[in-house]
Coordinates of N, CA and C in Angstrom, one line a residue:
M1 N -40.5 -5.1 -33.0 CA -39.6 -5.7 -33.6 C -37.8 -5.3 -33.5
G2 N -37.7 -3.8 -33.7 CA -36.8 -3.4 -33.9 C -36.0 -3.4 -32.7
G3 N -36.5 -3.5 -31.5 CA -35.7 -3.7 -30.1 C -35.0 -5.2 -29.9
E4 N -36.1 -6.2 -30.7 CA -35.4 -7.5 -30.7 C -34.0 -7.5 -31.6
Q5 N -34.3 -6.8 -32.5 CA -33.2 -7.2 -33.7 C -31.9 -6.1 -32.9
M6 N -32.1 -5.1 -32.3 CA -30.6 -4.6 -31.6 C -30.3 -5.8 -30.6
E7 N -30.8 -6.0 -29.8 CA -30.4 -6.9 -28.7 C -29.7 -8.1 -29.2
S8 N -30.1 -8.7 -30.7 CA -29.4 -9.9 -31.0 C -28.4 -9.6 -31.7
L9 N -28.3 -8.4 -32.3 CA -27.0 -8.1 -32.9 C -25.9 -7.3 -32.1
G10 N -26.4 -6.9 -30.7 CA -25.4 -6.1 -30.4 C -24.6 -7.1 -29.5
T11 N -23.4 -6.4 -28.9 CA -22.8 -7.6 -27.8 C -23.1 -7.3 -26.8
P12 N -22.9 -8.1 -25.4 CA -23.5 -8.2 -24.1 C -22.9 -7.3 -23.4
A13 N -23.7 -6.1 -22.7 CA -22.6 -5.3 -22.1 C -22.4 -5.7 -20.8
L14 N -21.1 -5.1 -20.3 CA -20.7 -5.6 -18.9 C -21.5 -5.1 -17.9
S15 N -21.7 -5.7 -17.2 CA -22.1 -5.2 -15.8 C -21.3 -4.1 -15.1
E16 N -21.6 -3.5 -14.3 CA -20.9 -2.0 -13.6 C -19.7 -3.0 -12.9
S17 N -20.2 -4.0 -12.3 CA -19.1 -4.6 -11.5 C -17.9 -5.6 -12.2
E18 N -18.2 -5.5 -13.3 CA -17.3 -6.2 -14.4 C -16.6 -5.2 -15.0
A19 N -17.1 -3.9 -15.3 CA -16.7 -2.8 -16.1 C -15.4 -2.1 -14.8
Q20 N -15.7 -2.1 -13.4 CA -15.0 -2.0 -12.6 C -13.5 -2.8 -12.4
T21 N -13.8 -3.9 -12.6 CA -12.6 -4.9 -12.5 C -12.0 -5.1 -13.8
Q22 N -12.2 -4.5 -15.0 CA -11.4 -4.4 -16.0 C -10.6 -3.2 -16.4
A23 N -11.2 -2.1 -15.3 CA -10.6 -0.6 -15.7 C -9.3 -0.7 -15.1
P24 N -8.1 -0.1 -15.6 CA -6.6 -0.4 -15.0 C -6.8 1.0 -13.8
V25 N -6.4 0.6 -13.2 CA -6.1 1.5 -11.9 C -4.9 2.2 -11.8
Y26 N -5.0 3.7 -11.7 CA -3.6 4.3 -11.3 C -3.4 5.1 -10.2
H27 N -2.2 5.6 -9.8 CA -1.8 6.3 -8.5 C -0.6 7.1 -9.1
Y28 N -0.8 8.0 -7.9 CA 0.4 8.9 -8.1 C 1.5 9.0 -7.4
V29 N 2.9 8.8 -8.2 CA 4.1 8.9 -7.2 C 5.0 10.2 -7.5
H30 N 5.8 10.7 -6.3 CA 6.4 11.8 -6.6 C 7.6 11.3 -6.6
I31 N 8.9 11.1 -7.7 CA 10.0 11.1 -8.1 C 10.9 12.2 -7.8
C32 N 12.1 12.4 -7.0 CA 13.0 13.5 -6.8 C 14.3 13.1 -6.6
G33 N 15.0 14.1 -6.5 CA 16.7 13.3 -6.4 C 17.2 13.4 -7.6
E34 N 17.9 12.6 -7.7 CA 18.9 12.0 -9.0 C 18.1 11.2 -10.3
V35 N 17.5 11.9 -10.7 CA 16.7 11.2 -11.7 C 16.5 12.5 -12.8
N36 N 16.4 12.1 -14.0 CA 16.7 13.1 -15.0 C 15.4 13.8 -15.3
A37 N 14.3 13.4 -14.9 CA 13.1 14.6 -14.9 C 12.2 14.2 -13.8
P38 N 12.6 14.9 -12.6 CA 11.9 14.9 -11.2 C 10.5 15.3 -11.5
G39 N 9.6 14.8 -10.8 CA 8.1 15.3 -11.0 C 7.3 14.3 -10.4
V40 N 5.9 14.5 -10.4 CA 4.9 13.7 -9.9 C 4.4 12.7 -11.3
Y41 N 4.2 11.5 -11.4 CA 4.1 10.5 -12.1 C 2.6 9.3 -11.9
R42 N 1.8 9.4 -13.0 CA 1.0 8.3 -12.9 C 1.2 7.2 -13.3
V43 N 1.5 6.1 -12.5 CA 1.6 5.1 -12.7 C 0.6 3.7 -12.3
L44 N 0.7 2.6 -13.3 CA -0.6 1.6 -13.0 C -0.2 1.2 -11.6
E45 N -1.3 0.7 -10.9 CA -1.3 0.1 -9.7 C -0.4 -1.1 -10.0
G46 N 0.5 -1.6 -9.2 CA 1.1 -2.9 -9.0 C 2.5 -2.7 -9.7
S47 N 3.0 -1.3 -10.1 CA 4.0 -0.5 -10.5 C 5.0 -1.1 -9.5
R48 N 6.7 -1.0 -10.1 CA 7.5 -1.2 -9.4 C 8.2 0.0 -9.1
I49 N 9.1 0.3 -8.1 CA 10.0 1.7 -7.9 C 10.7 1.7 -9.5
F50 N 11.3 0.5 -10.1 CA 12.5 0.8 -11.4 C 11.5 1.3 -12.4
Q51 N 10.2 1.1 -12.2 CA 9.3 1.4 -13.8 C 8.7 3.1 -13.7
A52 N 8.8 3.2 -12.1 CA 8.7 4.8 -11.9 C 9.9 5.4 -12.1
V53 N 11.0 5.0 -11.8 CA 12.3 5.7 -12.2 C 12.4 5.9 -13.8
E54 N 12.1 5.0 -14.5 CA 12.0 4.7 -15.9 C 11.4 5.8 -16.7
Q55 N 9.9 6.2 -16.0 CA 9.2 7.1 -16.4 C 9.9 8.5 -16.2
A56 N 10.7 8.7 -15.4 CA 11.2 9.9 -15.0 C 12.4 9.9 -15.4
G57 N 12.6 9.2 -16.9 CA 13.7 9.4 -17.4 C 15.4 8.8 -17.2
G58 N 15.3 8.1 -16.1 CA 15.8 7.1 -15.4 C 16.9 7.9 -14.6
F59 N 18.0 7.6 -13.9 CA 19.1 7.7 -13.1 C 20.0 8.7 -13.7
T60 N 20.3 9.6 -12.7 CA 21.4 10.8 -13.6 C 22.6 9.8 -13.2
D61 N 23.4 10.3 -13.9 CA 25.3 9.8 -13.7 C 25.8 9.7 -11.9
D62 N 25.0 10.8 -11.2 CA 25.4 10.7 -10.0 C 24.5 9.7 -8.8
A63 N 23.7 9.4 -9.3 CA 22.6 8.4 -8.3 C 23.2 7.3 -7.9
A64 N 23.1 7.1 -6.4 CA 23.2 6.1 -5.9 C 22.0 5.1 -6.1
S65 N 22.0 4.5 -7.3 CA 20.7 3.7 -7.7 C 20.7 2.4 -6.9
E66 N 21.6 1.8 -6.1 CA 21.7 0.5 -5.2 C 21.1 1.0 -4.1
Y67 N 20.9 2.4 -3.5 CA 20.3 2.6 -2.6 C 18.7 2.1 -2.4
L68 N 18.0 1.9 -3.3 CA 16.5 2.2 -3.7 C 16.6 0.5 -3.9
N69 N 15.3 0.2 -3.2 CA 14.8 -1.0 -3.3 C 14.2 -1.2 -4.9
L70 N 14.6 -1.3 -5.8 CA 14.0 -1.2 -7.1 C 13.0 -2.2 -7.4
A71 N 13.0 -3.2 -6.9 CA 11.4 -4.1 -6.8 C 10.5 -4.0 -6.2
E72 N 10.8 -2.8 -5.1 CA 9.6 -2.6 -4.1 C 8.2 -2.0 -5.0
L73 N 7.0 -2.4 -4.5 CA 5.7 -1.9 -5.2 C 5.6 -0.5 -4.7
T74 N 5.0 0.7 -5.8 CA 4.8 2.0 -5.4 C 3.5 1.7 -4.8
E75 N 3.1 3.0 -4.0 CA 1.9 3.3 -3.5 C 1.4 4.5 -4.2
D76 N 0.1 4.7 -3.9 CA -0.4 6.1 -4.0 C 0.3 7.1 -3.2
G77 N 0.6 8.1 -3.6 CA 1.2 9.7 -2.7 C 2.3 9.1 -2.3
M78 N 3.2 8.3 -2.6 CA 4.6 8.0 -2.4 C 5.6 8.9 -2.8
K79 N 6.5 9.2 -2.1 CA 7.8 9.9 -2.4 C 8.8 9.0 -2.5
I80 N 9.2 9.0 -3.5 CA 10.7 8.1 -3.5 C 11.7 9.3 -4.1
E81 N 12.9 9.5 -3.1 CA 14.0 10.2 -3.2 C 15.5 9.7 -3.5
V82 N 15.8 9.6 -4.5 CA 16.8 8.8 -5.3 C 18.3 9.9 -4.8
P83 N 18.9 9.5 -4.0 CA 20.0 10.3 -3.3 C 21.3 10.0 -4.4
S84 N 22.2 10.8 -4.2 CA 23.3 11.0 -4.9 C 24.5 10.0 -4.2
V85 N 25.4 9.8 -4.8 CA 26.5 8.6 -4.1 C 27.1 9.3 -3.3
E86 N 27.1 10.7 -3.2 CA 27.9 11.6 -2.3 C 26.9 11.8 -1.0
E87 N 26.0 11.8 -1.3 CA 25.0 11.8 -0.1 C 24.8 10.6 0.9
V88 N 24.9 9.8 0.3 CA 25.0 8.2 0.6 C 26.2 8.5 1.7
E89 N 27.4 8.7 1.0 CA 28.7 8.2 1.4 C 28.8 9.6 2.5
N90 N 28.2 10.7 2.7 CA 28.3 11.5 3.8 C 27.3 11.5 5.0
G91 N 26.5 10.3 4.8 CA 25.6 9.8 5.9 C 24.4 10.5 5.8
E92 N 23.8 11.7 4.6 CA 22.8 12.2 4.9 C 21.5 11.2 4.7
F93 N 21.9 10.1 3.7 CA 20.8 8.7 3.7 C 21.6 7.7 4.2
P94 N 20.9 7.2 5.3 CA 21.4 6.1 6.1 C 21.3 4.8 5.0
V95 N 22.7 4.1 5.0 CA 22.8 3.1 4.4 C 22.2 1.9 4.6
S96 N 21.6 1.9 6.3 CA 21.0 0.8 6.8 C 19.6 0.6 6.1
G97 N 19.1 1.6 5.5 CA 17.8 1.5 5.0 C 16.7 1.8 6.1
D98 N 17.3 2.0 7.4 CA 16.5 2.5 8.6 C 15.8 3.3 8.5
P99 N 14.5 3.7 8.6 CA 13.8 4.7 8.4 C 13.6 5.9 9.4
A100 N 13.9 5.2 10.8 CA 14.2 5.9 12.1 C 15.3 6.7 12.0
A101 N 16.3 6.0 11.7 CA 17.6 6.8 11.4 C 17.6 7.8 10.6
A102 N 16.7 7.6 9.5 CA 16.5 8.9 8.5 C 15.8 10.0 8.9
G103 N 15.1 9.9 10.3 CA 14.5 10.9 10.9 C 12.9 10.5 10.1
G104 N 12.7 9.4 9.4 CA 11.5 9.0 9.0 C 10.6 8.4 9.8
K105 N 9.7 7.8 9.4 CA 8.6 6.7 10.1 C 8.5 5.4 9.6
V106 N 8.5 4.7 10.9 CA 8.5 3.3 10.7 C 6.9 3.0 10.1
N107 N 6.8 2.6 8.8 CA 5.7 2.1 8.5 C 5.1 0.7 9.0
I108 N 4.3 0.8 10.2 CA 3.7 -0.5 10.7 C 3.4 -1.5 9.9
N109 N 2.9 -1.2 8.6 CA 2.0 -2.2 8.0 C 3.3 -3.0 6.8
K110 N 4.3 -2.2 6.9 CA 5.4 -2.9 6.3 C 6.7 -3.3 6.5
A111 N 6.9 -2.9 7.9 CA 8.6 -3.0 8.4 C 8.6 -4.5 9.0
T112 N 10.1 -4.4 8.9 CA 10.2 -5.9 9.4 C 10.6 -6.0 10.9
A113 N 10.7 -7.1 11.4 CA 10.8 -7.1 13.1 C 11.9 -6.3 13.5
Q114 N 13.0 -6.0 12.6 CA 14.2 -5.2 13.1 C 13.8 -3.8 13.1
E115 N 13.4 -3.5 12.2 CA 12.8 -2.0 11.8 C 11.6 -1.8 12.9
L116 N 10.7 -2.5 13.4 CA 9.8 -2.4 14.5 C 10.2 -2.0 15.8
M117 N 11.7 -3.0 16.0 CA 12.4 -2.9 17.1 C 13.1 -1.5 17.3
T118 N 13.3 -1.0 16.1 CA 14.0 0.7 16.6 C 13.0 1.4 17.4
L119 N 11.8 1.3 17.6 CA 10.8 1.8 18.1 C 10.8 1.6 19.5
T120 N 10.7 2.8 20.3 CA 10.8 2.9 21.9 C 9.9 1.7 22.4
G121 N 10.3 0.8 23.2 CA 9.6 0.0 23.8 C 9.2 -1.7 23.2
I122 N 9.5 -1.2 21.9 CA 9.0 -2.4 21.0 C 10.3 -3.5 21.0
G123 N 10.0 -4.5 21.7 CA 10.9 -5.8 21.5 C 10.6 -6.7 20.8
E124 N 11.6 -8.0 20.6 CA 11.7 -8.6 19.4 C 10.1 -9.4 19.7
S125 N 9.5 -9.9 21.0 CA 8.0 -10.3 20.8 C 7.0 -9.5 20.7
R126 N 7.3 -8.2 20.9 CA 6.1 -7.4 20.7 C 6.2 -6.8 19.0
A127 N 7.3 -6.9 18.8 CA 7.2 -6.7 17.0 C 6.7 -7.9 16.1
A128 N 6.9 -9.2 16.7 CA 6.1 -10.3 16.4 C 4.9 -10.5 16.7
D129 N 4.2 -9.7 17.6 CA 3.2 -9.6 17.9 C 2.1 -8.5 16.6
I130 N 3.1 -7.8 16.4 CA 2.5 -6.6 15.5 C 2.4 -7.0 14.0
I131 N 3.6 -7.9 13.9 CA 3.7 -8.9 12.4 C 2.3 -9.7 12.2
R132 N 2.2 -10.4 13.4 CA 1.1 -11.5 13.3 C -0.4 -10.7 13.1
Y133 N -0.4 -9.6 13.7 CA -1.9 -9.0 13.8 C -1.9 -8.4 12.5
R134 N -1.1 -7.7 11.8 CA -1.3 -7.3 10.5 C -1.6 -8.2 9.3
E135 N -0.9 -9.7 9.4 CA -0.9 -10.7 8.8 C -2.6 -11.1 8.8
E136 N -2.9 -11.4 10.2 CA -4.4 -11.7 10.5 C -5.3 -11.0 10.0
N137 N -5.1 -9.6 10.2 CA -6.3 -8.7 10.1 C -6.3 -7.5 8.6
G138 N -5.0 -8.1 7.8 CA -4.9 -7.2 6.5 C -4.4 -5.8 6.9
G139 N -3.7 -5.4 7.9 CA -2.7 -4.5 8.1 C -3.6 -3.5 9.1
F140 N -3.0 -2.5 9.2 CA -3.3 -1.4 9.8 C -4.4 -0.4 9.0
Q141 N -5.2 0.3 9.5 CA -6.0 1.5 8.8 C -5.3 2.7 9.3
T142 N -5.3 2.7 10.6 CA -4.5 4.1 11.4 C -3.7 3.8 12.3
V143 N -2.7 4.8 12.5 CA -1.5 4.6 13.8 C -2.4 4.0 14.9
E144 N -3.6 4.6 15.4 CA -3.8 4.3 16.5 C -4.5 2.8 16.5
D145 N -4.5 2.2 15.4 CA -5.0 0.7 15.2 C -3.9 -0.2 16.0
I146 N -2.6 0.1 15.9 CA -1.8 -0.4 16.5 C -2.0 -0.7 18.1
M147 N -3.1 -0.1 18.8 CA -3.6 -0.5 20.1 C -4.2 -1.8 20.0
K148 N -4.5 -2.2 19.0 CA -5.4 -3.4 18.8 C -4.7 -4.5 19.3
V149 N -3.1 -4.3 18.9 CA -2.2 -5.5 19.2 C -2.0 -5.5 21.0
P150 N -2.6 -6.9 21.2 CA -2.0 -7.2 22.5 C -1.1 -6.7 23.0
G151 N -1.1 -6.2 24.3 CA 0.1 -5.4 24.9 C 0.6 -3.8 24.6
I152 N -0.1 -3.7 23.5 CA 0.2 -2.4 23.4 C -0.9 -1.4 23.5
K153 N -0.8 -0.8 24.7 CA -1.9 0.1 25.2 C -1.7 1.6 24.9
E154 N -2.5 2.6 25.5 CA -2.3 4.1 25.6 C -0.9 4.5 25.8
G155 N -0.4 4.1 26.9 CA 1.0 4.6 27.1 C 2.0 4.5 26.2
A156 N 2.3 2.9 25.8 CA 3.0 2.6 24.8 C 2.7 3.2 23.5
F157 N 1.5 3.6 23.1 CA 1.2 4.0 21.9 C 1.9 5.5 21.9
E158 N 1.9 6.3 23.0 CA 1.8 7.8 23.1 C 3.8 7.8 22.7
K159 N 4.5 6.8 23.3 CA 5.8 6.7 23.0 C 6.2 6.8 21.7
I160 N 5.3 6.0 20.9 CA 5.8 5.7 19.6 C 4.8 6.1 18.5
K161 N 3.8 7.1 18.5 CA 3.0 7.7 17.9 C 3.5 8.4 16.9
D162 N 4.7 9.4 17.1 CA 5.3 10.3 16.4 C 6.3 9.9 15.5
N163 N 6.5 8.4 15.8 CA 7.6 7.6 15.0 C 6.8 6.7 14.0
I164 N 5.8 6.5 13.5 CA 4.9 5.3 13.0 C 4.1 6.2 12.2
S165 N 4.3 5.1 10.9 CA 3.2 5.6 9.6 C 2.2 4.2 9.2
V166 N 1.1 4.5 8.5 CA 0.4 3.2 8.0 C 0.9 3.5 6.4

């Protein structure tokens, strides 16, 4: 009898899958440069760069805040470097936002056709093929997956592998 009363008085328990979908998901971002409190911050999944900057105490007076896309979604493990106006003016950070010009890597899951075309051997049609592939297949899991795109084989991959990321 006692067990029956507890069941009727208790609230229904969430199933394991329901509990997982309701729990907030966090990830970590590293914010450095011209922010008031540089460091690693825990942000909710789906947060934007402007929200991460707010957690880091906002921009310093020297920050080139217009350099960043403040509406961009953050990702786990992301490094957000806020340059100073002087660094941008001196060319230490490319004004174009071209990751290859910055010595960085082109993210093949996010790059525009123009950014993809900065890669050796990637022209307009191949860039369109890469974008089509990631839209149809949900993105690339590894840089090697780019060889699944028609026309990109081992030789082409060898030319670009050090300049791409996922």
